[in-house]
PDB file of C-alpha atoms in Angstrom:
ATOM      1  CA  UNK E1354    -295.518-100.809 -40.762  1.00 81.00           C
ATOM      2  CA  UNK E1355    -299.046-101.602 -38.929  1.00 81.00           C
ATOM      3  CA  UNK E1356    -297.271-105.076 -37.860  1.00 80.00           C
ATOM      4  CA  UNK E1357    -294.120-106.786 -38.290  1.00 79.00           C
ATOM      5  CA  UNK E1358    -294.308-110.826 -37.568  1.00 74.00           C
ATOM      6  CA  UNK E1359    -290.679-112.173 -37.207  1.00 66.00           C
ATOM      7  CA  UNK E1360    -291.317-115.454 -36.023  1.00 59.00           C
ATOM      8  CA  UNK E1361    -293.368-115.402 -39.299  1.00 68.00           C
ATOM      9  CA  UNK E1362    -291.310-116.745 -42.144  1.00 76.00           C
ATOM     10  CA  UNK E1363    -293.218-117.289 -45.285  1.00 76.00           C
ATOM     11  CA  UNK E1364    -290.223-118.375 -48.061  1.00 76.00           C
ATOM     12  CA  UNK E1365    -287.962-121.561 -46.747  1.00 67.00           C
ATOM     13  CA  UNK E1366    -285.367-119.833 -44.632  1.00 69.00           C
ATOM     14  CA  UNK E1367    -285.471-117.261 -41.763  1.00 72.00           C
ATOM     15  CA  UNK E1368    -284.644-114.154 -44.136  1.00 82.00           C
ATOM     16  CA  UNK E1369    -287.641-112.855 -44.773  1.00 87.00           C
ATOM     17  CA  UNK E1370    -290.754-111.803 -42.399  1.00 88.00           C
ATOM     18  CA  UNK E1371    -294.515-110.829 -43.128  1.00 91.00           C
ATOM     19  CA  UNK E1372    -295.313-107.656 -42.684  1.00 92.00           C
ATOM     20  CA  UNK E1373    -298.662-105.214 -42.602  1.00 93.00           C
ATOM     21  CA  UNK E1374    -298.875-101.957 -44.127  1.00 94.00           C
ATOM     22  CA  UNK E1375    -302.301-100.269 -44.573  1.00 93.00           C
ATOM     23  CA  UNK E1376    -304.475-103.495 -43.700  1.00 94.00           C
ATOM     24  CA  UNK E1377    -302.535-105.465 -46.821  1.00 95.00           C
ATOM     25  CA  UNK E1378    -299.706-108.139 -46.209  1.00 94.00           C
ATOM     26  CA  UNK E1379    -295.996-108.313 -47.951  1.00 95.00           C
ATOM     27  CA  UNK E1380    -292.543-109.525 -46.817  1.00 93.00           C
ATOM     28  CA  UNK E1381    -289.637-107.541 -45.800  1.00 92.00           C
ATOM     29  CA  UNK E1382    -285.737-108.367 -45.143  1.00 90.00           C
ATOM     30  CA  UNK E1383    -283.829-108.145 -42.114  1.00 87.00           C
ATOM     31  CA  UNK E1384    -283.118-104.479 -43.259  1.00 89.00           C
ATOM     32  CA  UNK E1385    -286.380-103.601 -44.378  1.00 89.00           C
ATOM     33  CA  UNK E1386    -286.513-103.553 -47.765  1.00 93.00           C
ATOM     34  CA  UNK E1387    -289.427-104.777 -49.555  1.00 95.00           C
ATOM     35  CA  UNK E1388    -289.291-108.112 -50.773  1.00 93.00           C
ATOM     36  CA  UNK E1389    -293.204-109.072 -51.706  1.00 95.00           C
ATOM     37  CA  UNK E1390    -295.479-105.805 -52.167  1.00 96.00           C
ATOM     38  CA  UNK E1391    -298.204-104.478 -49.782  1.00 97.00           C
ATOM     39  CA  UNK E1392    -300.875-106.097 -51.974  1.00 97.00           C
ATOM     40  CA  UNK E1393    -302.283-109.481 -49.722  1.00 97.00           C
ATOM     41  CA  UNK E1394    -304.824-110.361 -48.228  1.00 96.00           C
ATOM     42  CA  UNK E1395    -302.505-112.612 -46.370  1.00 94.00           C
ATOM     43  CA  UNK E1396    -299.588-114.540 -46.305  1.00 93.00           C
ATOM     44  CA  UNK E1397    -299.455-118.328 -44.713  1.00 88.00           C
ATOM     45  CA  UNK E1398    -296.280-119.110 -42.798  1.00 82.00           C
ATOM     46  CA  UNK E1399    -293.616-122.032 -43.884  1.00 75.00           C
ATOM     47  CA  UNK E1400    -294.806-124.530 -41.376  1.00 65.00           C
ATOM     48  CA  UNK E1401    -291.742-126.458 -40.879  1.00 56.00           C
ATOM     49  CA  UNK E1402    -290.256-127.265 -44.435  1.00 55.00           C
ATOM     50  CA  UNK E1403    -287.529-125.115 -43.958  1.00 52.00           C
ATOM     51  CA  UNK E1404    -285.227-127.666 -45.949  1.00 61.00           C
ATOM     52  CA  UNK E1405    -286.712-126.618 -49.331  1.00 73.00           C
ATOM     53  CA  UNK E1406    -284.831-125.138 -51.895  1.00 78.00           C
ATOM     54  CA  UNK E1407    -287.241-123.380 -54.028  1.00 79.00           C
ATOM     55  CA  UNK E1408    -288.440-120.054 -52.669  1.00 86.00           C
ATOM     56  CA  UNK E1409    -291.903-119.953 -52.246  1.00 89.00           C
ATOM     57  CA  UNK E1410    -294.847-118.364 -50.477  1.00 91.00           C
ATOM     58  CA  UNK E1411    -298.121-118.887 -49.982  1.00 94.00           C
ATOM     59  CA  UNK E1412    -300.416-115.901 -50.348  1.00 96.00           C
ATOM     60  CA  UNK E1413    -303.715-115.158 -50.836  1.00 96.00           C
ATOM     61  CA  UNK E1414    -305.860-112.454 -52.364  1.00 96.00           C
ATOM     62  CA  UNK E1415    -310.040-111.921 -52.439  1.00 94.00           C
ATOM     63  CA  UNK E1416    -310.047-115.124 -50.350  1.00 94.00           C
ATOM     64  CA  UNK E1417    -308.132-117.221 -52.991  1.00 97.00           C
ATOM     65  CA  UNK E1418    -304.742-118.751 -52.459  1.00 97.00           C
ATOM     66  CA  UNK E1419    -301.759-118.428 -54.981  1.00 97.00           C
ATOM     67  CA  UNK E1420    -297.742-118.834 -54.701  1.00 96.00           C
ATOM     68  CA  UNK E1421    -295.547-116.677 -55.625  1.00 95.00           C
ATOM     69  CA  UNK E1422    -291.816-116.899 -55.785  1.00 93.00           C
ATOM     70  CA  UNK E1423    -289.521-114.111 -54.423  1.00 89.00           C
ATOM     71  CA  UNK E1424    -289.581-111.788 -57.048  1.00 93.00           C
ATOM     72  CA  UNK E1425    -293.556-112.095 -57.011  1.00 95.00           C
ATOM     73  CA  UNK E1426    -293.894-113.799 -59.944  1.00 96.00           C
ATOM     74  CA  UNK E1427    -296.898-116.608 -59.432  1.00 96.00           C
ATOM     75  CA  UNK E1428    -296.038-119.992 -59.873  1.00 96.00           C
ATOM     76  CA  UNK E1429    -299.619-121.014 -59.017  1.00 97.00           C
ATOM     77  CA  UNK E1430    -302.648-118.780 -59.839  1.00 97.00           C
ATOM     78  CA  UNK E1431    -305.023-117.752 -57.301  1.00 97.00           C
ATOM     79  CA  UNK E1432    -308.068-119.542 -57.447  1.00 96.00           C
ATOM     80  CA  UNK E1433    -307.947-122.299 -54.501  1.00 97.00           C
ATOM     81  CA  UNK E1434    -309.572-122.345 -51.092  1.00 97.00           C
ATOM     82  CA  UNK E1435    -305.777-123.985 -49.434  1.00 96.00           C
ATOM     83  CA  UNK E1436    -302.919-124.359 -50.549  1.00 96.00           C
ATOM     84  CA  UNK E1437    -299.777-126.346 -48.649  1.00 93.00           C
ATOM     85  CA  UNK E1438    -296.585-126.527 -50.111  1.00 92.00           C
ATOM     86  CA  UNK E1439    -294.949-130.262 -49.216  1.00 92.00           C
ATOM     87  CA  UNK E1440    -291.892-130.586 -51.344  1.00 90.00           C
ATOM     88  CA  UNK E1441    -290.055-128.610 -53.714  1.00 90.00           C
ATOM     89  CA  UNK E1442    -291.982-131.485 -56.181  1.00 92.00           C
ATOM     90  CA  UNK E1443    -295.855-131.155 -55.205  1.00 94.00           C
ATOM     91  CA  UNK E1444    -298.149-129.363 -52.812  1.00 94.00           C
ATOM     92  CA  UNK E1445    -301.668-130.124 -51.489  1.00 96.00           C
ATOM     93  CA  UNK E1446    -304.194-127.807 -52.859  1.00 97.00           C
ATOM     94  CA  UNK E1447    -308.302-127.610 -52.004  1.00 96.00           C
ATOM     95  CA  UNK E1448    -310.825-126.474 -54.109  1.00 95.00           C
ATOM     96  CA  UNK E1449    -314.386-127.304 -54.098  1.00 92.00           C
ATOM     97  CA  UNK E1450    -313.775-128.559 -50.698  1.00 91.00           C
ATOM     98  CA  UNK E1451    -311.838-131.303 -52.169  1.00 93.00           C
ATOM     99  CA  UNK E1452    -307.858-132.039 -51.238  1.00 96.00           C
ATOM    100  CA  UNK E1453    -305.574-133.326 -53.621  1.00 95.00           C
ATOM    101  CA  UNK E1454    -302.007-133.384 -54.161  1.00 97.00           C
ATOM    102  CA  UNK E1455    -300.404-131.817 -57.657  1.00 97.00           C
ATOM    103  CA  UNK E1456    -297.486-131.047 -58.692  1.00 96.00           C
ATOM    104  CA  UNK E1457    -296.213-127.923 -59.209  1.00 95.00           C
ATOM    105  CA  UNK E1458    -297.681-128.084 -62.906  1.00 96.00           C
ATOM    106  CA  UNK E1459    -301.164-128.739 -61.328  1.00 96.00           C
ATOM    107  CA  UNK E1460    -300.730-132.268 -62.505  1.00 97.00           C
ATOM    108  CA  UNK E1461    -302.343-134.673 -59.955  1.00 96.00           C
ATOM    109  CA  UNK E1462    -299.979-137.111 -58.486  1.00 96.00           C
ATOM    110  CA  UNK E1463    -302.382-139.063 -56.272  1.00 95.00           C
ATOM    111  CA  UNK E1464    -305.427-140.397 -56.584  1.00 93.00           C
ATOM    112  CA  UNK E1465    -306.534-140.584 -53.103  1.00 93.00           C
ATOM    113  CA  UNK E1466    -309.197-138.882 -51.482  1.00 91.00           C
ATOM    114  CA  UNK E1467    -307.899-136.961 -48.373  1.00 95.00           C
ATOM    115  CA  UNK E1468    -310.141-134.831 -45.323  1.00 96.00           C
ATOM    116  CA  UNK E1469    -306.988-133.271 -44.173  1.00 96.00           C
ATOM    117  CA  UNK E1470    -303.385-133.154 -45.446  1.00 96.00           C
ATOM    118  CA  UNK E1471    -301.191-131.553 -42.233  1.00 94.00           C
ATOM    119  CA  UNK E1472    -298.213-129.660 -43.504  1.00 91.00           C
ATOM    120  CA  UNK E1473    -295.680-130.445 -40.789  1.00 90.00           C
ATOM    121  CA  UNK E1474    -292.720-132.520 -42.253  1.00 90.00           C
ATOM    122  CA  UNK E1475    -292.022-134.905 -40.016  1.00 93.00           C
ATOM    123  CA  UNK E1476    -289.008-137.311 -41.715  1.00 92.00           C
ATOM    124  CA  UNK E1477    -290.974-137.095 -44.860  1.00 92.00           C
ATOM    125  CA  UNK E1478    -294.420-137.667 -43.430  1.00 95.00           C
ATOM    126  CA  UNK E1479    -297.335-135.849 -43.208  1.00 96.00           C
ATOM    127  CA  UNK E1480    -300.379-137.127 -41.126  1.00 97.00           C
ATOM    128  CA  UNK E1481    -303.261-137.248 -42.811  1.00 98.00           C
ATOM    129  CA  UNK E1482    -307.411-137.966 -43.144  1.00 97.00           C
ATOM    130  CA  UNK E1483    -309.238-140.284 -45.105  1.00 96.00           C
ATOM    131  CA  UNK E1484    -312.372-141.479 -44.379  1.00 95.00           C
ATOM    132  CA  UNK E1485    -312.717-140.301 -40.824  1.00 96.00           C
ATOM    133  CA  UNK E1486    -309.395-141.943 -40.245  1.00 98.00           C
ATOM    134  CA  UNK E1487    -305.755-141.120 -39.459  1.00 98.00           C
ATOM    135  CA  UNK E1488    -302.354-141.976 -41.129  1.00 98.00           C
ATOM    136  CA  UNK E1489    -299.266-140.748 -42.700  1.00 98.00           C
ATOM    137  CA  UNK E1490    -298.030-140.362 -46.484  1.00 98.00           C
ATOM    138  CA  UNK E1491    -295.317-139.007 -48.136  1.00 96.00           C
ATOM    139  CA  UNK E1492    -295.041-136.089 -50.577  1.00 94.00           C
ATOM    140  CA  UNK E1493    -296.199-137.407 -53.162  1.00 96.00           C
ATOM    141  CA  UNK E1494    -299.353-139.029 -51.415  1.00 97.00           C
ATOM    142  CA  UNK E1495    -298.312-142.286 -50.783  1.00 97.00           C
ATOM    143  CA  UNK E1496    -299.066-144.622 -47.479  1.00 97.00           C
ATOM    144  CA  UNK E1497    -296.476-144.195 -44.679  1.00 97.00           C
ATOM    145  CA  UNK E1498    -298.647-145.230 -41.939  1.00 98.00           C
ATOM    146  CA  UNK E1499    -301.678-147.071 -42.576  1.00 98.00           C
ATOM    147  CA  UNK E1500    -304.982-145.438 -41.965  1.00 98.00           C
ATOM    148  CA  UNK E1501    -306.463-146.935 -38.581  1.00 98.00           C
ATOM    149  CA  UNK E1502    -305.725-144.323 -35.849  1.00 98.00           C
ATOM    150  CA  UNK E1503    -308.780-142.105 -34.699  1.00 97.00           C
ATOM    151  CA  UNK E1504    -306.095-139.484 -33.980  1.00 97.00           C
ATOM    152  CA  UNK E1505    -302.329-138.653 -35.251  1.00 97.00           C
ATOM    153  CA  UNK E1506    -300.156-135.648 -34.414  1.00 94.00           C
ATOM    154  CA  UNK E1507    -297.002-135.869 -35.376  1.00 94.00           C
ATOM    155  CA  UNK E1508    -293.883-134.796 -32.332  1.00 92.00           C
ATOM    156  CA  UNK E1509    -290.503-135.050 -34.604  1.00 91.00           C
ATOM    157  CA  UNK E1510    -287.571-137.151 -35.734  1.00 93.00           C
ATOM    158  CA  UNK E1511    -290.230-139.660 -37.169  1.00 95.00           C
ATOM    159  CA  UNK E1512    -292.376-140.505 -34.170  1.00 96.00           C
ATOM    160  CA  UNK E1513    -295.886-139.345 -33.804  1.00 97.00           C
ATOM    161  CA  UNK E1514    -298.971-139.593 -30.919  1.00 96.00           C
ATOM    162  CA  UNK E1515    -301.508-141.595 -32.505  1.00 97.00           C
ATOM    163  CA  UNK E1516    -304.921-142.686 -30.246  1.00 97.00           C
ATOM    164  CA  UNK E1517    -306.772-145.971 -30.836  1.00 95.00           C
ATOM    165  CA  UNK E1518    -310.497-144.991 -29.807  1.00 92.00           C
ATOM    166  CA  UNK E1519    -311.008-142.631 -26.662  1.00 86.00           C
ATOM    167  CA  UNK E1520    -308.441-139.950 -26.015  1.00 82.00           C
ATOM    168  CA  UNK E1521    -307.020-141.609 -23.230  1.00 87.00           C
ATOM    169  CA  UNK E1522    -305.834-144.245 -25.301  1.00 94.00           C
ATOM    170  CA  UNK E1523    -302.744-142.414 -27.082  1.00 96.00           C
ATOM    171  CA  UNK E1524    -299.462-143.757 -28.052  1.00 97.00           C
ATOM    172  CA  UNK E1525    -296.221-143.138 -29.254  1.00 97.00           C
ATOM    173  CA  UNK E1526    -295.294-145.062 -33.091  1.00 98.00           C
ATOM    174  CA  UNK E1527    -292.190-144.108 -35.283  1.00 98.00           C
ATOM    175  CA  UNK E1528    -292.442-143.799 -39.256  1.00 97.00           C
ATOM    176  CA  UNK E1529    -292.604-147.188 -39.545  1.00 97.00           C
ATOM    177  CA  UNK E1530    -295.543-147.693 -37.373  1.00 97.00           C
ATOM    178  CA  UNK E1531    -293.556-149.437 -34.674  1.00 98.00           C
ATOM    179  CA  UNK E1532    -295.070-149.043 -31.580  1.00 97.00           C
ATOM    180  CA  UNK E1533    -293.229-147.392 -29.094  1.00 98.00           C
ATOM    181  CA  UNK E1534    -295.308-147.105 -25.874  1.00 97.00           C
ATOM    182  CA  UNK E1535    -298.718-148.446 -24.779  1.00 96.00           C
ATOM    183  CA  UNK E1536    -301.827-147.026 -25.729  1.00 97.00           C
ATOM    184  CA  UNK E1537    -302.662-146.201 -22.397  1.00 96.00           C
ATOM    185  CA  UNK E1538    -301.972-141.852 -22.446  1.00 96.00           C
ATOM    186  CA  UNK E1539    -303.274-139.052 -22.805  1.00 95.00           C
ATOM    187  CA  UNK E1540    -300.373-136.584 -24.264  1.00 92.00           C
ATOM    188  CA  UNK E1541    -300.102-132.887 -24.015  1.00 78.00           C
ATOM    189  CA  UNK E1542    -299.450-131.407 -27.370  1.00 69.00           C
ATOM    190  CA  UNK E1543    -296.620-129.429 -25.664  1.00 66.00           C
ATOM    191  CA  UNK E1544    -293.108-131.434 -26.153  1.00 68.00           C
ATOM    192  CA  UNK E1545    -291.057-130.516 -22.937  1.00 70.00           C
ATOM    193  CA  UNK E1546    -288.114-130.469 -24.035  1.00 78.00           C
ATOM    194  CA  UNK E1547    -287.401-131.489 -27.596  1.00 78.00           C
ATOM    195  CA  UNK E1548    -283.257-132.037 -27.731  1.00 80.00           C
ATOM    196  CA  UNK E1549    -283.600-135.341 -25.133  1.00 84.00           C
ATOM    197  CA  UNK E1550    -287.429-136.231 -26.550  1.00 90.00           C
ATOM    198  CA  UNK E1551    -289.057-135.679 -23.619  1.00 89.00           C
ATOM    199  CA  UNK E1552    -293.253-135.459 -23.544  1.00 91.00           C
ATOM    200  CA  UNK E1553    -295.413-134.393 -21.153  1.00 91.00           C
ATOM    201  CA  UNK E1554    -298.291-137.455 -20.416  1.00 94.00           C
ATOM    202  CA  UNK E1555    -301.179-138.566 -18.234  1.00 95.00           C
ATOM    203  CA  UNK E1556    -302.423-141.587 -16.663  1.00 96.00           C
ATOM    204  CA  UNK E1557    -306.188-141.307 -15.193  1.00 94.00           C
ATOM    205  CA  UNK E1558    -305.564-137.814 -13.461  1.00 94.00           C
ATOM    206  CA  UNK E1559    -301.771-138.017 -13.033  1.00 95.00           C
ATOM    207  CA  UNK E1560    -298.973-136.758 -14.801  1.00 93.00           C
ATOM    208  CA  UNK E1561    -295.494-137.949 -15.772  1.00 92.00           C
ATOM    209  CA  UNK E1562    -293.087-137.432 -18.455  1.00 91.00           C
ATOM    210  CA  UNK E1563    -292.034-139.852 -21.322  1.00 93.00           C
ATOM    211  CA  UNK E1564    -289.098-139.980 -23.698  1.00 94.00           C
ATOM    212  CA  UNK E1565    -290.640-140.540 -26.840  1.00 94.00           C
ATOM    213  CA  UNK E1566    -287.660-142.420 -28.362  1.00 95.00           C
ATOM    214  CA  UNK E1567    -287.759-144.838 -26.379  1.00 96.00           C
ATOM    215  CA  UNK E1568    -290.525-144.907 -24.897  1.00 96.00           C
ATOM    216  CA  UNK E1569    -288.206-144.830 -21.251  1.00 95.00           C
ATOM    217  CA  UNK E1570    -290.768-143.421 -18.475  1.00 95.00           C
ATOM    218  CA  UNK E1571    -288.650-140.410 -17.178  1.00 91.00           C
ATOM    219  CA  UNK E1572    -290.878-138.812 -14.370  1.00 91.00           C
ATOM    220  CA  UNK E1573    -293.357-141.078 -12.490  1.00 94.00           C
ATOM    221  CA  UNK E1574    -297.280-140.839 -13.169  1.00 96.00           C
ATOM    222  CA  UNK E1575    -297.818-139.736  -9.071  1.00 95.00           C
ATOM    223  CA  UNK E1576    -298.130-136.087  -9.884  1.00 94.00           C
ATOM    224  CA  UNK E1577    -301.107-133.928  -9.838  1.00 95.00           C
ATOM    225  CA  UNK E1578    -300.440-130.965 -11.874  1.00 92.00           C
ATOM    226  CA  UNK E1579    -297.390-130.463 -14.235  1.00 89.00           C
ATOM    227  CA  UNK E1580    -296.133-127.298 -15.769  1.00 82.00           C
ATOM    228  CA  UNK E1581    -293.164-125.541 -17.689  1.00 73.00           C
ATOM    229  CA  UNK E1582    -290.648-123.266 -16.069  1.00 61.00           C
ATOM    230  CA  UNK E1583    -290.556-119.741 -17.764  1.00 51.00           C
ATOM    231  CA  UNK E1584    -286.821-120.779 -18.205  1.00 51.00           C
ATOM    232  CA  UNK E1585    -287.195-122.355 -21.360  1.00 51.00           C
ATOM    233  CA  UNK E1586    -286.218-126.402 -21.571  1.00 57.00           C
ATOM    234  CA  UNK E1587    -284.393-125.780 -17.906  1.00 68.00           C
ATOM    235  CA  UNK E1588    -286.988-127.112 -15.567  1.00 79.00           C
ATOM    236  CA  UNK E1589    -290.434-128.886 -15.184  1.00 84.00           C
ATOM    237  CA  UNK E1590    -292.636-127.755 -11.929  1.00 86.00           C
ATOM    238  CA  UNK E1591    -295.099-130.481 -10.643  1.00 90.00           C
ATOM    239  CA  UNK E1592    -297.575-130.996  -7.752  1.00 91.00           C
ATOM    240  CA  UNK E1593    -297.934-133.651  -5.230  1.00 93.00           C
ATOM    241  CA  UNK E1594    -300.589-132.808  -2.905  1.00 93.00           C
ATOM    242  CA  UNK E1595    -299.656-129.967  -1.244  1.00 91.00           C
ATOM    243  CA  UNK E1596    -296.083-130.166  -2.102  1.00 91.00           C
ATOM    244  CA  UNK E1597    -294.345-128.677  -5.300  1.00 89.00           C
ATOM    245  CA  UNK E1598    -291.171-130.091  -6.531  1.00 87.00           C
ATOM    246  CA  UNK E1599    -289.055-128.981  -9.708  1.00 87.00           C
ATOM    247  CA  UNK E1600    -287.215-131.227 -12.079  1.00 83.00           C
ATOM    248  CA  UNK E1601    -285.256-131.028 -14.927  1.00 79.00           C
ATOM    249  CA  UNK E1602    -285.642-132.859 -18.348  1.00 73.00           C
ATOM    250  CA  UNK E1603    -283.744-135.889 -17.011  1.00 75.00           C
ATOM    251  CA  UNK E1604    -285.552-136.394 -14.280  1.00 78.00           C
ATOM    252  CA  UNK E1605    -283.270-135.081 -11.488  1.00 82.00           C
ATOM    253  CA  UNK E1606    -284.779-133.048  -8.602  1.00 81.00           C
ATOM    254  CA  UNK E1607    -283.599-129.490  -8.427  1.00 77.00           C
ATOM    255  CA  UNK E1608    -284.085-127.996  -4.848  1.00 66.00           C
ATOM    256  CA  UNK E1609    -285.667-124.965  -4.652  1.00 58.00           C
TER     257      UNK E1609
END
């Protein structure tokens, strides 16, 4: 193989992996046999909807997107620009540059107009665009969150970053569009360590860490730079000045 990707898992479980053979993409098992042929153009990775039953990947060929099942049989023919599988009932598909959500049948199950459809399941949301604006829906298209952030990304366990108007204003809400903390951050993308729900932030130019559950302020805003241990979820590094300090996810000073 020119390339074997095994973080890359295309079909809902962590059995199969994308490989490259001869500039064309396929899957193979754990013991290298030949699941999907060499015949792709490419082949888009399950995002995070491992819980699905059905076996599906998306895959694409002269620059149009398709799914297949695992004996390569195509369940949807290759003719759209995207394709994002939500549920085992419907996927978001684009074509003409428009979004819309189908079912597996092509049948349209929402009538909404969407921008942007992201394809991380997140309790049954998925953040979306409409209009220049932010908010959530559920598989089949429906409002979760209303649309009125200017920015949404989503963390996990229902509770997303969502901005009202300049970057700096970010906070947490759950799936229920509780707020959780002010609208007063600015949140790194990077979740420090996801078991306790603890989220890198920044105040002005300082940084702190947040529990995004509760919205519990676990590390002071006093610090001027902030980074991750190579020791993964063990230990947070931050700057004071001239002084460094480590911590670890609760908050407790390690020396060093």
């Amino acid at each position: 193989y020119d390339e074997i990707d095994f973080l890359h898992n295309p079909f809902s479980n962590y059995d199969y992996f994308a490989a490259k053979q001869e500039g064309k993409y396929g899957v193979i098992d754990h013991d290298g046999n030949e699941i999907l042929p060499f015949i792709y153009d490419m082949i888009e990775p399950n995002v995070t909807n491992h819980e699905l039953n059905r076996q599906l990947a998306v895959v694409s060929k002269n620059k149009k997107f398709g799914v297949v099942d695992l004996n390569n049989n195509m369940i949807i023919p290759f003719e759209y620009e995207e394709i994002g599988i939500l549920s085992d009932e419907s996927l978001c598909v684009k074509k003409n540059n428009q979004i819309k959500i189908v079912d597996f049948s092509l049948k349209q199950v929402s009538d909404t107009k969407f921008q942007y459809i992201g394809l991380r399941n997140n309790e049954g949301c998925f953040c979306a665009i409409k209009d220049n604006i932010y908010g959530a829906i559920d598989k089949m298209g429906k409002t979760v969150i209303d649309f009125k952030y200017d920015y949404m990304c989503p963390l996990d366990k229902g509770f997303f970053v969502a901005q009202q108007g300049e970057k700096n204003n970010q906070g947490i809400i759950d799936k229920d569009d509780n707020i959780v903390t002010a609208f007063k951050y600015n949140f790194s993308k990077n979740v420090i360590y996801r078991e306790r729900s603890i989220i890198k932030a920044k105040i002005g130019s300082k940084y702190g860490l947040i529990n995004y559950a509760t919205g519990e302020v676990v590390l002071d805003f006093i610090y001027d730079e902030m980074r991750n241990s190579y020791i993964e979820d063990k230990c947070i590094f931050v700057r004071q000045g001239e002084k460094e300090f480590c911590f670890n996810p609760k908050g407790d000073l390690i020396p060093f």
